[in-house]
Short mmCIF file of C-alpha atoms in Angstrom, two decimals:
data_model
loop_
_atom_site.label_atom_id
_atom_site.label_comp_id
_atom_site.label_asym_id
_atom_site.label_seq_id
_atom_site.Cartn_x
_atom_site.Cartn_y
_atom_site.Cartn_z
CA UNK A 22 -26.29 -2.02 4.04
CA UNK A 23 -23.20 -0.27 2.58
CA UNK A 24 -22.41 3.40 4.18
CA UNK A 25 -19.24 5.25 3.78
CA UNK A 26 -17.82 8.20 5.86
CA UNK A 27 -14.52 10.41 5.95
CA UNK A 28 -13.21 12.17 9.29
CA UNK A 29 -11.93 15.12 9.91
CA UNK A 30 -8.22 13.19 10.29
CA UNK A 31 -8.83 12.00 6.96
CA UNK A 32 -9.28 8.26 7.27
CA UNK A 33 -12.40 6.93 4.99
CA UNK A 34 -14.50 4.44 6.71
CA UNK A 35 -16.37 2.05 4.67
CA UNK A 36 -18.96 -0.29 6.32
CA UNK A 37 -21.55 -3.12 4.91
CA UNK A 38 -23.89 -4.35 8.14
CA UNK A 39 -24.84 -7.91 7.93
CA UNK A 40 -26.66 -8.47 10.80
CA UNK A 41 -26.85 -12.23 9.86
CA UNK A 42 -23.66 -13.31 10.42
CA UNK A 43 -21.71 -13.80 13.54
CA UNK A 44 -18.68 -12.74 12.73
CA UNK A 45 -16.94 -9.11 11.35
CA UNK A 46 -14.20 -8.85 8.70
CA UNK A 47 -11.94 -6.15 9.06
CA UNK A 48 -9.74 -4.60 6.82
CA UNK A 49 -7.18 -1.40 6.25
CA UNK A 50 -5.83 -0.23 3.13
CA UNK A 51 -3.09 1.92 2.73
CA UNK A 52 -2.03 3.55 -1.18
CA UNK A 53 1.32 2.03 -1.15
CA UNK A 54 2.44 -0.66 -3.59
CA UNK A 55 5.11 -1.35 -5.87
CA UNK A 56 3.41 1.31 -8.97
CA UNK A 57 5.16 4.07 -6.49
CA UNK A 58 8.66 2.89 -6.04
CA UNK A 59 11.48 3.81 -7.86
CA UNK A 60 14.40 1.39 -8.71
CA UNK A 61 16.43 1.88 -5.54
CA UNK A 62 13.08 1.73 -3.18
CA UNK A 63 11.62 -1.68 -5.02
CA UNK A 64 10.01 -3.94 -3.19
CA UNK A 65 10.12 -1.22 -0.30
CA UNK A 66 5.91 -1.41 0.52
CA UNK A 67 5.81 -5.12 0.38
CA UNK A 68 9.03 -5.20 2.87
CA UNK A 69 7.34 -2.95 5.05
CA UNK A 70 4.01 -4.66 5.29
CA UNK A 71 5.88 -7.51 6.70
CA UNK A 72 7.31 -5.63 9.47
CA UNK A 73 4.23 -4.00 10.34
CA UNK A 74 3.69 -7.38 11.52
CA UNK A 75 6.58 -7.66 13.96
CA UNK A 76 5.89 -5.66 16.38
CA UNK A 77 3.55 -2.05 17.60
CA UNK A 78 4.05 0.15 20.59
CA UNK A 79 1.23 -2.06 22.27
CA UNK A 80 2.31 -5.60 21.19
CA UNK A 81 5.75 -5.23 20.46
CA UNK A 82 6.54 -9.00 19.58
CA UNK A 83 5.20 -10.85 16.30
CA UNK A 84 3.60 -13.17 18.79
CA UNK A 85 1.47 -10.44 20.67
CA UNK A 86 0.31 -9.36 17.47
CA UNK A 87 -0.80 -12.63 16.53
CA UNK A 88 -1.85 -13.70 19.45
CA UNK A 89 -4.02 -11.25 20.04
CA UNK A 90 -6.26 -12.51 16.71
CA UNK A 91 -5.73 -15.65 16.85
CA UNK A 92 -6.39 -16.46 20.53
CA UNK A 93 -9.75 -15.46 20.32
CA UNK A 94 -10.40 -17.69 17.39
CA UNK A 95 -9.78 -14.74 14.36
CA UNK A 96 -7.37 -15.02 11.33
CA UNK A 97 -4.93 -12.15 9.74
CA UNK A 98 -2.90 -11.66 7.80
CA UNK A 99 -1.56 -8.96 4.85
CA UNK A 100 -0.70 -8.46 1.64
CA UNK A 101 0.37 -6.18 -0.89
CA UNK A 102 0.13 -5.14 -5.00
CA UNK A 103 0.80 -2.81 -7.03
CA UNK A 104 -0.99 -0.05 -5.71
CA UNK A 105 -2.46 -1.03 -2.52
CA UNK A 106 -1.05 -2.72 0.91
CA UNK A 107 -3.96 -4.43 2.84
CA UNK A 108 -4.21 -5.59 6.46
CA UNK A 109 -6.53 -7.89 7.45
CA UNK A 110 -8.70 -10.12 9.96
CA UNK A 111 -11.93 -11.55 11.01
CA UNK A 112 -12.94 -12.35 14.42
CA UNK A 113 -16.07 -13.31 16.16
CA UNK A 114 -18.19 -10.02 16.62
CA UNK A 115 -17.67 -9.88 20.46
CA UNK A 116 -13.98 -8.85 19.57
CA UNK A 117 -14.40 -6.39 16.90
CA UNK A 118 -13.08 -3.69 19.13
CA UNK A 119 -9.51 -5.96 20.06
CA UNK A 120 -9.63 -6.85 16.15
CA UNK A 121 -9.71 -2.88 15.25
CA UNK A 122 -7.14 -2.10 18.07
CA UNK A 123 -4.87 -4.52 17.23
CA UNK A 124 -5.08 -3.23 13.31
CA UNK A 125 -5.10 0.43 13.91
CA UNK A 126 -1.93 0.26 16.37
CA UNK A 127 0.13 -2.02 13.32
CA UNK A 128 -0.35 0.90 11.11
CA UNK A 129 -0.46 3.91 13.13
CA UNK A 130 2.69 2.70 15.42
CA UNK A 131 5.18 -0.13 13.99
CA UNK A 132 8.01 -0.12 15.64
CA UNK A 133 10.28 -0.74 12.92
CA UNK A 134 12.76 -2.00 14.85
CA UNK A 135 16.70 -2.22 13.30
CA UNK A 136 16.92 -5.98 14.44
CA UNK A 137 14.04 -7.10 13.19
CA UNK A 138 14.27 -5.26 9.59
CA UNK A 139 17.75 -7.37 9.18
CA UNK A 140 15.78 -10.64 10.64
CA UNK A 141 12.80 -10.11 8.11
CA UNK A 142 15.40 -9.53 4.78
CA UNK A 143 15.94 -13.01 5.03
CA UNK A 144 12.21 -13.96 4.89
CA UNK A 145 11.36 -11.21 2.04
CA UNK A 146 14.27 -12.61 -0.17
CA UNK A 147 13.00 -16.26 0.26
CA UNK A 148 9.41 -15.22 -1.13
CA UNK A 149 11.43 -13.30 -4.05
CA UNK A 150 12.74 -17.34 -4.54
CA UNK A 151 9.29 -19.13 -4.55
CA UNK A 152 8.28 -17.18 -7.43
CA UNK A 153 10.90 -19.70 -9.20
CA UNK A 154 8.98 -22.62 -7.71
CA UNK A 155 5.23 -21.75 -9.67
CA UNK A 156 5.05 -21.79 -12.98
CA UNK A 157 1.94 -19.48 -12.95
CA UNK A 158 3.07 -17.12 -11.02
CA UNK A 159 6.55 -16.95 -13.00
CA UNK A 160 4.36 -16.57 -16.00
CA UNK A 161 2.66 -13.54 -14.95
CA UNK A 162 5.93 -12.36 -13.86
CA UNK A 163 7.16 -12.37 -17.02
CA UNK A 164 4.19 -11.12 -19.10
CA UNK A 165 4.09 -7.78 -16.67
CA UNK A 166 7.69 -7.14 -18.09
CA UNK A 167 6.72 -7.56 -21.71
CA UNK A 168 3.75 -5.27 -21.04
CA UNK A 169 5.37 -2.59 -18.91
CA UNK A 170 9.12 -2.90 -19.87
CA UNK A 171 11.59 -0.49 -17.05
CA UNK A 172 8.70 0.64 -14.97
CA UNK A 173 7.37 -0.25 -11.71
CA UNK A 174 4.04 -1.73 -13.48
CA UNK A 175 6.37 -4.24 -15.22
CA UNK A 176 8.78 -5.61 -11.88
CA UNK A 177 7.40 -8.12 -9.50
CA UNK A 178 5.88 -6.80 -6.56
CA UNK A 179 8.46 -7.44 -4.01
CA UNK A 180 10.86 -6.36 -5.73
CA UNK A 181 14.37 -7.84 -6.60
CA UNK A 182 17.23 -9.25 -4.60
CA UNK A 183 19.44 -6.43 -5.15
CA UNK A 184 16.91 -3.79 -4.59
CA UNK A 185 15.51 -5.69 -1.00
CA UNK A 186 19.52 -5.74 0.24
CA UNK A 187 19.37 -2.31 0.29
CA UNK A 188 16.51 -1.38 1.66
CA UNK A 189 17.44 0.03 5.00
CA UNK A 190 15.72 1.16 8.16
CA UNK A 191 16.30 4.39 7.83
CA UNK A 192 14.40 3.71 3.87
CA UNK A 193 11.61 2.21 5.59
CA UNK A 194 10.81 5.01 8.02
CA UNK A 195 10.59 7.23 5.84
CA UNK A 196 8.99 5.29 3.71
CA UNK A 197 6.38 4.77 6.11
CA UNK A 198 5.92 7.99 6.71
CA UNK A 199 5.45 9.13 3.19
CA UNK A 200 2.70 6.56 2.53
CA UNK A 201 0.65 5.71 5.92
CA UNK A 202 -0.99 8.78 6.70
CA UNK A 203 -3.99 8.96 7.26
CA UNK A 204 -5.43 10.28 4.25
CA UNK A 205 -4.05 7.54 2.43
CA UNK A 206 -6.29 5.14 4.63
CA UNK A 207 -9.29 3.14 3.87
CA UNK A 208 -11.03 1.25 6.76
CA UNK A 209 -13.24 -1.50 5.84
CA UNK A 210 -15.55 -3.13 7.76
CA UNK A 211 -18.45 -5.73 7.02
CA UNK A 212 -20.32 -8.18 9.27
CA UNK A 213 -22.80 -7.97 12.30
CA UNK A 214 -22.09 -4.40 13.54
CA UNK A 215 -23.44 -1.19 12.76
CA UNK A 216 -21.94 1.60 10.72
CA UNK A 217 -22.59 4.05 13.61
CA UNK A 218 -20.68 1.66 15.95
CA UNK A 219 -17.88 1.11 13.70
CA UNK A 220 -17.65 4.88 13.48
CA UNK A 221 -17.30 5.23 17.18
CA UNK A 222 -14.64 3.06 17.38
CA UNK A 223 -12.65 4.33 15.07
CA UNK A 224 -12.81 7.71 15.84
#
C-alpha cells in the first residue's frame, strides 16, 4: 500500500508495504542534476554523487560504505540525470535500519575530502570517455544537442572534460550545500516494512 508523508525538517517520505517479499529497496533522491548547472559548474552533481560514495563521518572509507551493504548480502549503488541524483540499495529486511543509516549519513555528512575529489577526477573523466565506446549512448548524446542547443538540457550529464578539471572542492561544497537540503529530499522505501516503521526510522 502506497503512503506518503513530509516532516517538519522537510524530507518527503514515500513508502509502498509489500509484506510479501523478503527484502526492502531503499532509495533517496536529491533535485540536483545537470538541468541546474551552469557552464563552469557542468557535470558538478554527477561528480559529487560519486564522492558521496567515498567516504561519511561514520564510514569514512569507500570500503566501509560498501561494506556495510554488501556484507550483509544488499546491493547499491547511484546515479544521476538531468534533474535528479538517486542513491540506492536493497537489503534483506532484517537490515533495513543499517541500509537507511548507511544512506542517510552519505547524504547528510560526505566528507568531501580534498584527496579524494583529485583521486575521483580521474574516474569521472574516464566515464566522460566510454560515452565514445557506445554507439547508443553517443547517439542520444548527440540528439540532446540538436534538441536543446547551449543549454544544460542539451550537454551530457557529466559534463565535459574541461568543465570536470575545474571543478574544485571548494565548488563541490558549496555545491552540496545548495542542493542537499533537506527539502530537496525524497525518501523512498518499498518492501516488507510498514510505513509507520519507516517513519520512525527516519525521523
Amino acid at each position: 500500500m502506497y503512503q506518503k508523508t513530509s516532516l517538519d525538517n522537510g524530507f518527503r517520505i514515500l513508502t509502498n508495504s509489500m509484506p510479501h517479499t523478503r527484502s526492502v529497496s531503499l532509495c533517496v533522491y536529491v533535485g540536483s542534476g545537470s538541468r541546474y548547472e551552469d557552464d563552469t559548474h557542468a557535470g558538478i552533481s554527477h561528480f559529487l554523487e560519486h564522492m558521496l560514495f567515498k567516504g561519511s563521518c561514520n564510514r569514512p572509507t569507500s570500503a566501509q560504505i560498501s561494506g556495510a551493504i554488501e556484507g550483509v548480502g544488499g546491493v547499491m549503488n547511484g546515479s544521476t540525470d538531468r534533474e535528479l541524483t538517486a542513491y540506492w540499495c536493497k537489503v534483506a529486511q532484517p537490515h533495513f535500519h543499517q541500509a537507511l543509516d548507511v544512506l542517510m549519513d552519505m547524504v547528510r555528512n560526505p566528507l568531501l575530502d580534498p584527496e579524494e575529489v583529485e583521486k575521483e577526477r580521474g574516474v569521472v573523466q574516464e566515464e566522460l570517455s566510454m560515452s565514445n565506446d557506445y554507439p547508443g549512448y553517443r547517439l542520444e548524446i548527440l540528439t540532446d544537442e540538436m534538441l536543446w542547443p547551449n543549454q544544460p538540457m542539451g550537454r551530457d550529464v557529466g559534463g565535459n572534460r574541461e568543465s570536470v578539471e575545474g571543478i574544485t572542492h571548494e565548488m563541490q561544497v558549496d555545491w552540496f550545500k545548495r542542493q542537499y537540503g533537506s527539502s530537496n529530499v525524497v525518501i523512498s522505501v518499498a518492501g516488507s516494512i510498514s510505513h509507520n516503521e519507516v517513519l520512525e526510522a527516519v525521523t
